[in-house]
Amino acid sequence: MIAIPLERLTASLEDLPSLPAVVMELLNSIDQEDVDIAVLAKKVSHDQALTAKTLRLANSSAFGLQTKVTTIQQAITFLGFQATRNLITAAAITGCFAENTCRGFDHKAFWRHSIATAACARILARHKRLNQDFAFTAGLLHDIGRLVLVSGFPGHYEQVLAHRAQEDCSVLEAERAVLGTDHMAAGAALAGHWNFPETIRLPIALHHEPETKGAGFLSAIVHVADAMVHALDIAGEKDEKAPAVSPVAWAALALNEETCLHVFRETELQFAEISELLLMG
Amino acid sequence: MVSSHRYLQLDQVEPGMTLADELLDGQGKVLLPAGAVLTESILARLPSHGIDALPIAVPPAQAEASVDRDAVLARLAHVFRGVDPHDPAQASTRLLRRLVQEYRLEGTTQ
């Protein structure tokens, strides 16, 4: 055990790359309706790479637009503010963490899993008539704590990966055994540091324990989406291992068989497209 | 883009299938975006636009002409290797496995 005490974990957050200011603003205001959209659209437009990536996403068939959008303002008009905010966040955050600091950690596979979970959570939320945009963002960020650990403690995390391979246990179990902490705690710390709203912080902090009192329905959605994506073997990891599904979360979603098969199909189709757009270049 | 598709005559297309490519009318106007899920009412309107066949998406699971049943089952057994077949607490995990198996083997002869 080479435990990482909480103070060191918190200190490591200071060294993380910061997101573009406008993305922080978007994330922090995710549950507010009274944001000045015109000002935000203008700010985002100053970042050309971010704008281009966002518009490519908005025009992908996953979002079903009938017309091509060419400006952020147009995207907001056709997709709505919440959905556009989502896309901007996704476009910004997937490019934010440095790659290859930790041997054996596959950044591409990490993002493939996160993107697939985002797509699946959004589809599940639609079936449950819940806010699809929160579900997408929560799905995309649910494992962000792993990146905190990988970036801040690459040497430690190499041992986590070695332990996981040797014991054939889950990542969560390996983190707890080697580090005395886990990616849910690290993610919760980051969510606090970056001022994420509670809606997004809860699934990050509790997606492996969705039955916890107060975890919220979005934690259950992200939990099931995570399990489905592992089960569908989407990230392309050789030793993929499906996690146990919480009976409480599964029952809460009350999915019938037909819905599940539909969710699988749609997740795979959307994943193929979104990941190509987000992970290119 | 959708990885694989096939052209189906309109009378073979069923509601719930997914359009693999943008659908244009005679003037090049987009009628439906790629990825649109076709409904009965959409299908009923297409003949009036002079459309008689559609590119239909083939889900990745079915993309290869013959799904290798044994390979699918072996891979599922590997992915779900942590699941206890008898533990009542893991019933939902076993159900998920059964559903994914059904999904992967959809369309193959049993």
GROMACS .gro file of C-alpha atoms in nm:
model
  391
    1MET     CA    1   0.000   0.000   0.000
    2ILE     CA    2   0.136   0.339  -0.105
    3ALA     CA    3  -0.155   0.539   0.023
    4ILE     CA    4  -0.229   0.886  -0.109
    5PRO     CA    5  -0.351   1.101   0.179
    6LEU     CA    6  -0.633   1.342   0.109
    7GLU     CA    7  -0.408   1.649   0.147
    8ARG     CA    8  -0.178   1.525  -0.130
    9LEU     CA    9  -0.475   1.445  -0.349
   10THR     CA   10  -0.613   1.795  -0.296
   11ALA     CA   11  -0.272   1.953  -0.357
   12SER     CA   12  -0.236   1.765  -0.685
   13LEU     CA   13  -0.550   1.933  -0.817
   14GLU     CA   14  -0.360   2.263  -0.833
   15ASP     CA   15  -0.125   2.117  -1.093
   16LEU     CA   16  -0.398   2.007  -1.330
   17PRO     CA   17  -0.435   2.195  -1.656
   18SER     CA   18  -0.718   2.441  -1.631
   19LEU     CA   19  -1.010   2.434  -1.868
   20PRO     CA   20  -1.076   2.736  -2.087
   21ALA     CA   21  -1.245   2.999  -1.870
   22VAL     CA   22  -1.563   2.987  -2.074
   23VAL     CA   23  -1.592   2.610  -2.025
   24MET     CA   24  -1.555   2.650  -1.649
   25GLU     CA   25  -1.828   2.910  -1.664
   26LEU     CA   26  -2.054   2.672  -1.858
   27LEU     CA   27  -1.994   2.382  -1.619
   28ASN     CA   28  -2.043   2.591  -1.309
   29SER     CA   29  -2.373   2.727  -1.431
   30ILE     CA   30  -2.512   2.397  -1.559
   31ASP     CA   31  -2.822   2.410  -1.340
   32GLN     CA   32  -2.890   2.780  -1.398
   33GLU     CA   33  -3.133   2.893  -1.661
   34ASP     CA   34  -3.060   3.266  -1.650
   35VAL     CA   35  -2.722   3.263  -1.824
   36ASP     CA   36  -2.660   3.530  -2.085
   37ILE     CA   37  -2.646   3.307  -2.390
   38ALA     CA   38  -2.535   3.572  -2.635
   39VAL     CA   39  -2.231   3.661  -2.422
   40LEU     CA   40  -2.132   3.296  -2.383
   41ALA     CA   41  -2.173   3.220  -2.752
   42LYS     CA   42  -1.946   3.511  -2.828
   43LYS     CA   43  -1.682   3.399  -2.577
   44VAL     CA   44  -1.677   3.046  -2.716
   45SER     CA   45  -1.646   3.181  -3.069
   46HIS     CA   46  -1.310   3.335  -2.976
   47ASP     CA   47  -1.168   2.986  -2.935
   48GLN     CA   48  -1.160   2.864  -3.293
   49ALA     CA   49  -1.048   2.507  -3.229
   50LEU     CA   50  -1.318   2.465  -2.967
   51THR     CA   51  -1.580   2.619  -3.195
   52ALA     CA   52  -1.485   2.392  -3.486
   53LYS     CA   53  -1.498   2.078  -3.274
   54THR     CA   54  -1.830   2.181  -3.119
   55LEU     CA   55  -1.989   2.248  -3.457
   56ARG     CA   56  -1.867   1.916  -3.599
   57LEU     CA   57  -2.038   1.744  -3.307
   58ALA     CA   58  -2.355   1.948  -3.343
   59ASN     CA   59  -2.376   1.847  -3.710
   60SER     CA   60  -2.328   1.477  -3.639
   61SER     CA   61  -2.632   1.261  -3.694
   62ALA     CA   62  -2.648   1.174  -3.324
   63PHE     CA   63  -2.812   1.513  -3.275
   64GLY     CA   64  -3.046   1.477  -3.568
   65LEU     CA   65  -3.035   1.833  -3.704
   66GLN     CA   66  -3.208   1.891  -4.036
   67THR     CA   67  -2.982   2.183  -4.127
   68LYS     CA   68  -2.608   2.225  -4.090
   69VAL     CA   69  -2.513   2.479  -3.824
   70THR     CA   70  -2.213   2.699  -3.886
   71THR     CA   71  -2.198   2.920  -3.575
   72ILE     CA   72  -2.232   2.859  -3.201
   73GLN     CA   73  -2.531   3.094  -3.196
   74GLN     CA   74  -2.700   2.882  -3.464
   75ALA     CA   75  -2.626   2.565  -3.272
   76ILE     CA   76  -2.796   2.720  -2.970
   77THR     CA   77  -3.096   2.819  -3.181
   78PHE     CA   78  -3.145   2.471  -3.327
   79LEU     CA   79  -3.023   2.240  -3.049
   80GLY     CA   80  -3.104   2.454  -2.748
   81PHE     CA   81  -2.869   2.608  -2.498
   82GLN     CA   82  -2.833   2.304  -2.270
   83ALA     CA   83  -2.740   2.068  -2.551
   84THR     CA   84  -2.491   2.313  -2.701
   85ARG     CA   85  -2.331   2.371  -2.362
   86ASN     CA   86  -2.287   1.995  -2.342
   87LEU     CA   87  -2.112   1.976  -2.673
   88ILE     CA   88  -1.877   2.262  -2.587
   89THR     CA   89  -1.789   2.090  -2.260
   90ALA     CA   90  -1.728   1.759  -2.433
   91ALA     CA   91  -1.515   1.920  -2.700
   92ALA     CA   92  -1.306   2.107  -2.440
   93ILE     CA   93  -1.259   1.840  -2.179
   94THR     CA   94  -1.151   1.557  -2.407
   95GLY     CA   95  -0.846   1.759  -2.507
   96CYS     CA   96  -0.759   1.883  -2.161
   97PHE     CA   97  -0.554   1.613  -1.990
   98ALA     CA   98  -0.201   1.532  -2.101
   99GLU     CA   99  -0.147   1.187  -2.246
  100ASN     CA  100   0.112   0.923  -2.167
  101THR     CA  101   0.220   1.033  -1.823
  102CYS     CA  102   0.151   0.690  -1.682
  103ARG     CA  103   0.279   0.373  -1.845
  104GLY     CA  104   0.005   0.125  -1.919
  105PHE     CA  105  -0.278   0.378  -1.895
  106ASP     CA  106  -0.460   0.389  -2.226
  107HIS     CA  107  -0.596   0.744  -2.268
  108LYS     CA  108  -0.780   0.658  -2.589
  109ALA     CA  109  -0.955   0.363  -2.428
  110PHE     CA  110  -1.040   0.584  -2.130
  111TRP     CA  111  -1.213   0.840  -2.352
  112ARG     CA  112  -1.381   0.573  -2.562
  113HIS     CA  113  -1.536   0.437  -2.244
  114SER     CA  114  -1.634   0.785  -2.120
  115ILE     CA  115  -1.789   0.889  -2.451
  116ALA     CA  116  -1.983   0.564  -2.483
  117THR     CA  117  -2.109   0.605  -2.125
  118ALA     CA  118  -2.213   0.963  -2.205
  119ALA     CA  119  -2.407   0.848  -2.512
  120CYS     CA  120  -2.567   0.558  -2.325
  121ALA     CA  121  -2.661   0.775  -2.024
  122ARG     CA  122  -2.821   1.028  -2.256
  123ILE     CA  123  -3.024   0.758  -2.429
  124LEU     CA  124  -3.134   0.612  -2.094
  125ALA     CA  125  -3.231   0.958  -1.970
  126ARG     CA  126  -3.443   1.011  -2.280
  127HIS     CA  127  -3.628   0.684  -2.212
  128LYS     CA  128  -3.689   0.797  -1.856
  129ARG     CA  129  -3.789   1.146  -1.971
  130LEU     CA  130  -3.511   1.308  -1.770
  131ASN     CA  131  -3.272   1.585  -1.869
  132GLN     CA  132  -3.056   1.427  -2.140
  133ASP     CA  133  -2.790   1.696  -2.128
  134PHE     CA  134  -2.706   1.646  -1.761
  135ALA     CA  135  -2.692   1.271  -1.825
  136PHE     CA  136  -2.451   1.315  -2.116
  137THR     CA  137  -2.215   1.541  -1.919
  138ALA     CA  138  -2.231   1.323  -1.608
  139GLY     CA  139  -2.157   1.016  -1.819
  140LEU     CA  140  -1.868   1.185  -1.991
  141LEU     CA  141  -1.714   1.296  -1.660
  142HIS     CA  142  -1.800   1.001  -1.436
  143ASP     CA  143  -1.447   0.855  -1.433
  144ILE     CA  144  -1.265   1.190  -1.439
  145GLY     CA  145  -1.112   1.097  -1.101
  146ARG     CA  146  -0.903   0.834  -1.280
  147LEU     CA  147  -0.739   1.112  -1.480
  148VAL     CA  148  -0.676   1.308  -1.160
  149LEU     CA  149  -0.492   1.007  -1.017
  150VAL     CA  150  -0.309   0.927  -1.340
  151SER     CA  151  -0.194   1.286  -1.390
  152GLY     CA  152  -0.105   1.361  -1.029
  153PHE     CA  153   0.041   1.024  -0.932
  154PRO     CA  154   0.154   0.843  -1.247
  155GLY     CA  155   0.397   0.616  -1.063
  156HIS     CA  156   0.136   0.514  -0.809
  157TYR     CA  157  -0.116   0.448  -1.082
  158GLU     CA  158   0.122   0.220  -1.269
  159GLN     CA  159   0.114   0.002  -0.959
  160VAL     CA  160  -0.265   0.016  -0.953
  161LEU     CA  161  -0.271  -0.113  -1.311
  162ALA     CA  162  -0.017  -0.383  -1.230
  163HIS     CA  163  -0.221  -0.490  -0.928
  164ARG     CA  164  -0.540  -0.495  -1.135
  165ALA     CA  165  -0.379  -0.713  -1.400
  166GLN     CA  166  -0.229  -0.950  -1.146
  167GLU     CA  167  -0.543  -0.995  -0.936
  168ASP     CA  168  -0.788  -0.960  -1.227
  169CYS     CA  169  -0.994  -0.736  -1.000
  170SER     CA  170  -1.182  -0.417  -1.087
  171VAL     CA  171  -1.002  -0.084  -1.121
  172LEU     CA  172  -1.191   0.039  -0.815
  173GLU     CA  173  -1.071  -0.253  -0.602
  174ALA     CA  174  -0.714  -0.211  -0.726
  175GLU     CA  175  -0.716   0.162  -0.646
  176ARG     CA  176  -0.845   0.098  -0.295
  177ALA     CA  177  -0.591  -0.180  -0.235
  178VAL     CA  178  -0.291   0.015  -0.362
  179LEU     CA  179  -0.376   0.380  -0.294
  180GLY     CA  180  -0.621   0.363  -0.006
  181THR     CA  181  -0.845   0.591  -0.209
  182ASP     CA  182  -1.029   0.561  -0.540
  183HIS     CA  183  -1.134   0.751  -0.850
  184MET     CA  184  -1.474   0.840  -0.705
  185ALA     CA  185  -1.304   1.027  -0.418
  186ALA     CA  186  -1.055   1.188  -0.657
  187GLY     CA  187  -1.336   1.286  -0.893
  188ALA     CA  188  -1.540   1.432  -0.609
  189ALA     CA  189  -1.237   1.636  -0.502
  190LEU     CA  190  -1.194   1.769  -0.856
  191ALA     CA  191  -1.567   1.844  -0.883
  192GLY     CA  192  -1.533   2.054  -0.567
  193HIS     CA  193  -1.217   2.223  -0.691
  194TRP     CA  194  -1.373   2.310  -1.027
  195ASN     CA  195  -1.706   2.407  -0.866
  196PHE     CA  196  -1.916   2.154  -1.053
  197PRO     CA  197  -2.282   2.171  -0.956
  198GLU     CA  198  -2.424   1.901  -0.730
  199THR     CA  199  -2.611   1.739  -1.022
  200ILE     CA  200  -2.282   1.642  -1.186
  201ARG     CA  201  -2.079   1.594  -0.869
  202LEU     CA  202  -2.305   1.321  -0.728
  203PRO     CA  203  -2.269   1.070  -1.014
  204ILE     CA  204  -1.893   1.133  -1.023
  205ALA     CA  205  -1.871   1.064  -0.649
  206LEU     CA  206  -2.114   0.772  -0.631
  207HIS     CA  207  -2.148   0.593  -0.967
  208HIS     CA  208  -2.022   0.265  -0.819
  209GLU     CA  209  -2.246   0.307  -0.513
  210PRO     CA  210  -2.572   0.435  -0.663
  211GLU     CA  211  -2.775   0.282  -0.380
  212THR     CA  212  -2.623   0.534  -0.135
  213LYS     CA  213  -2.891   0.752   0.020
  214GLY     CA  214  -2.908   1.086  -0.160
  215ALA     CA  215  -2.705   0.964  -0.461
  216GLY     CA  216  -2.986   1.073  -0.691
  217PHE     CA  217  -3.137   0.920  -1.002
  218LEU     CA  218  -2.860   1.045  -1.227
  219SER     CA  219  -2.612   0.829  -1.031
  220ALA     CA  220  -2.830   0.526  -1.108
  221ILE     CA  221  -2.841   0.618  -1.477
  222VAL     CA  222  -2.465   0.664  -1.499
  223HIS     CA  223  -2.411   0.341  -1.305
  224VAL     CA  224  -2.624   0.140  -1.546
  225ALA     CA  225  -2.477   0.316  -1.851
  226ASP     CA  226  -2.125   0.237  -1.726
  227ALA     CA  227  -2.218  -0.130  -1.678
  228MET     CA  228  -2.383  -0.152  -2.020
  229VAL     CA  229  -2.081   0.000  -2.194
  230HIS     CA  230  -1.847  -0.244  -2.019
  231ALA     CA  231  -2.081  -0.529  -2.109
  232LEU     CA  232  -2.094  -0.416  -2.472
  233ASP     CA  233  -1.714  -0.422  -2.473
  234ILE     CA  234  -1.698  -0.085  -2.648
  235ALA     CA  235  -1.370   0.061  -2.520
  236GLY     CA  236  -1.171  -0.217  -2.687
  237GLU     CA  237  -0.974  -0.328  -2.381
  238LYS     CA  238  -0.837  -0.680  -2.409
  239ASP     CA  239  -0.914  -0.774  -2.051
  240GLU     CA  240  -1.248  -0.592  -2.030
  241LYS     CA  241  -1.445  -0.703  -1.727
  242ALA     CA  242  -1.810  -0.620  -1.665
  243PRO     CA  243  -1.874  -0.476  -1.319
  244ALA     CA  244  -2.154  -0.595  -1.092
  245VAL     CA  245  -2.480  -0.414  -1.163
  246SER     CA  246  -2.647  -0.263  -0.858
  247PRO     CA  247  -2.991  -0.430  -0.825
  248VAL     CA  248  -3.122  -0.106  -0.674
  249ALA     CA  249  -3.011   0.106  -0.972
  250TRP     CA  250  -3.128  -0.155  -1.222
  251ALA     CA  251  -3.473  -0.173  -1.058
  252ALA     CA  252  -3.494   0.205  -1.041
  253LEU     CA  253  -3.457   0.230  -1.420
  254ALA     CA  254  -3.718  -0.042  -1.477
  255LEU     CA  255  -3.606  -0.116  -1.833
  256ASN     CA  256  -3.782  -0.382  -2.032
  257GLU     CA  257  -3.601  -0.615  -2.268
  258GLU     CA  258  -3.700  -0.435  -2.586
  259THR     CA  259  -3.584  -0.101  -2.447
  260CYS     CA  260  -3.249  -0.249  -2.348
  261LEU     CA  261  -3.181  -0.388  -2.696
  262HIS     CA  262  -3.275  -0.053  -2.843
  263VAL     CA  263  -3.044   0.129  -2.600
  264PHE     CA  264  -2.755  -0.107  -2.692
  265ARG     CA  265  -2.803  -0.048  -3.062
  266GLU     CA  266  -2.833   0.327  -3.032
  267THR     CA  267  -2.535   0.350  -2.797
  268GLU     CA  268  -2.311   0.167  -3.044
  269LEU     CA  269  -2.424   0.378  -3.337
  270GLN     CA  270  -2.385   0.710  -3.155
  271PHE     CA  271  -2.057   0.607  -2.999
  272ALA     CA  272  -1.904   0.527  -3.338
  273GLU     CA  273  -1.982   0.873  -3.463
  274ILE     CA  274  -1.920   1.087  -3.155
  275SER     CA  275  -1.589   0.923  -3.069
  276GLU     CA  276  -1.460   0.975  -3.419
  277LEU     CA  277  -1.540   1.346  -3.391
  278LEU     CA  278  -1.405   1.395  -3.040
  279LEU     CA  279  -1.090   1.186  -3.061
  280MET     CA  280  -0.969   1.298  -3.401
  281GLY     CA  281  -0.652   1.503  -3.421
  282MET     CA  282  -2.060   0.779  -4.012
  283VAL     CA  283  -2.250   0.456  -3.979
  284SER     CA  284  -2.002   0.180  -4.041
  285SER     CA  285  -2.214  -0.043  -4.260
  286HIS     CA  286  -2.538  -0.024  -4.454
  287ARG     CA  287  -2.749  -0.199  -4.717
  288TYR     CA  288  -3.013  -0.076  -4.960
  289LEU     CA  289  -3.362  -0.201  -4.898
  290GLN     CA  290  -3.671  -0.160  -5.116
  291LEU     CA  291  -3.925   0.061  -4.941
  292ASP     CA  292  -4.166  -0.229  -4.884
  293GLN     CA  293  -3.893  -0.418  -4.696
  294VAL     CA  294  -3.814  -0.129  -4.464
  295GLU     CA  295  -3.974  -0.156  -4.122
  296PRO     CA  296  -4.046   0.118  -3.869
  297GLY     CA  297  -3.763   0.140  -3.616
  298MET     CA  298  -3.487   0.087  -3.871
  299THR     CA  299  -3.219   0.355  -3.894
  300LEU     CA  300  -3.135   0.557  -4.201
  301ALA     CA  301  -2.764   0.513  -4.283
  302ASP     CA  302  -2.715   0.824  -4.495
  303GLU     CA  303  -2.873   1.162  -4.561
  304LEU     CA  304  -3.189   1.128  -4.764
  305LEU     CA  305  -3.226   1.390  -5.039
  306ASP     CA  306  -3.522   1.463  -5.264
  307GLY     CA  307  -3.497   1.529  -5.639
  308GLN     CA  308  -3.387   1.889  -5.578
  309GLY     CA  309  -3.106   1.785  -5.344
  310LYS     CA  310  -3.296   1.908  -5.038
  311VAL     CA  311  -3.239   1.707  -4.722
  312LEU     CA  312  -3.555   1.514  -4.634
  313LEU     CA  313  -3.406   1.323  -4.344
  314PRO     CA  314  -3.066   1.331  -4.173
  315ALA     CA  315  -2.845   1.025  -4.150
  316GLY     CA  316  -2.923   0.831  -3.835
  317ALA     CA  317  -3.293   0.915  -3.838
  318VAL     CA  318  -3.509   0.635  -3.701
  319LEU     CA  319  -3.781   0.560  -3.952
  320THR     CA  320  -4.143   0.563  -3.842
  321GLU     CA  321  -4.457   0.440  -4.011
  322SER     CA  322  -4.569   0.794  -4.094
  323ILE     CA  323  -4.230   0.887  -4.244
  324LEU     CA  324  -4.231   0.571  -4.457
  325ALA     CA  325  -4.584   0.643  -4.577
  326ARG     CA  326  -4.477   0.985  -4.709
  327LEU     CA  327  -4.167   0.874  -4.900
  328PRO     CA  328  -4.333   0.742  -5.220
  329SER     CA  329  -4.473   1.092  -5.285
  330HIS     CA  330  -4.110   1.214  -5.298
  331GLY     CA  331  -4.027   0.953  -5.559
  332ILE     CA  332  -3.825   0.740  -5.319
  333ASP     CA  333  -3.843   0.363  -5.357
  334ALA     CA  334  -3.534   0.235  -5.172
  335LEU     CA  335  -3.339   0.345  -4.865
  336PRO     CA  336  -2.989   0.297  -4.725
  337ILE     CA  337  -3.051   0.120  -4.395
  338ALA     CA  338  -2.792   0.104  -4.118
  339VAL     CA  339  -2.675  -0.239  -4.018
  340PRO     CA  340  -2.595  -0.241  -3.646
  341PRO     CA  341  -2.223  -0.313  -3.585
  342ALA     CA  342  -2.317  -0.642  -3.422
  343GLN     CA  343  -2.468  -0.764  -3.749
  344ALA     CA  344  -2.227  -0.596  -3.985
  345GLU     CA  345  -2.034  -0.909  -4.054
  346ALA     CA  346  -2.243  -1.137  -4.267
  347SER     CA  347  -2.212  -1.424  -4.027
  348VAL     CA  348  -2.176  -1.355  -3.658
  349ASP     CA  349  -1.940  -1.609  -3.516
  350ARG     CA  350  -2.166  -1.746  -3.246
  351ASP     CA  351  -1.892  -1.929  -3.059
  352ALA     CA  352  -1.662  -1.628  -3.061
  353VAL     CA  353  -1.942  -1.406  -2.928
  354LEU     CA  354  -2.019  -1.648  -2.646
  355ALA     CA  355  -1.654  -1.693  -2.557
  356ARG     CA  356  -1.595  -1.318  -2.543
  357LEU     CA  357  -1.905  -1.265  -2.327
  358ALA     CA  358  -1.789  -1.538  -2.091
  359HIS     CA  359  -1.457  -1.352  -2.065
  360VAL     CA  360  -1.611  -1.008  -2.009
  361PHE     CA  361  -1.852  -1.147  -1.747
  362ARG     CA  362  -1.592  -1.373  -1.581
  363GLY     CA  363  -1.642  -1.199  -1.245
  364VAL     CA  364  -2.009  -1.290  -1.219
  365ASP     CA  365  -2.121  -1.559  -0.978
  366PRO     CA  366  -2.387  -1.772  -1.154
  367HIS     CA  367  -2.577  -1.837  -0.831
  368ASP     CA  368  -2.543  -1.526  -0.615
  369PRO     CA  369  -2.894  -1.373  -0.593
  370ALA     CA  370  -2.735  -1.028  -0.547
  371GLN     CA  371  -2.593  -1.054  -0.900
  372ALA     CA  372  -2.922  -1.131  -1.073
  373SER     CA  373  -2.926  -0.796  -1.255
  374THR     CA  374  -2.568  -0.848  -1.375
  375ARG     CA  375  -2.666  -1.190  -1.517
  376LEU     CA  376  -2.970  -1.034  -1.679
  377LEU     CA  377  -2.750  -0.772  -1.844
  378ARG     CA  378  -2.530  -1.050  -1.979
  379ARG     CA  379  -2.829  -1.235  -2.119
  380LEU     CA  380  -2.955  -0.917  -2.289
  381VAL     CA  381  -2.616  -0.839  -2.445
  382GLN     CA  382  -2.592  -1.198  -2.566
  383GLU     CA  383  -2.935  -1.175  -2.724
  384TYR     CA  384  -2.833  -0.845  -2.886
  385ARG     CA  385  -2.507  -0.985  -3.023
  386LEU     CA  386  -2.670  -1.296  -3.163
  387GLU     CA  387  -2.976  -1.114  -3.302
  388GLY     CA  388  -3.047  -1.224  -3.657
  389THR     CA  389  -2.826  -1.532  -3.642
  390THR     CA  390  -2.990  -1.869  -3.675
  391GLN     CA  391  -3.014  -2.026  -3.334
   0.00000   0.00000   0.00000
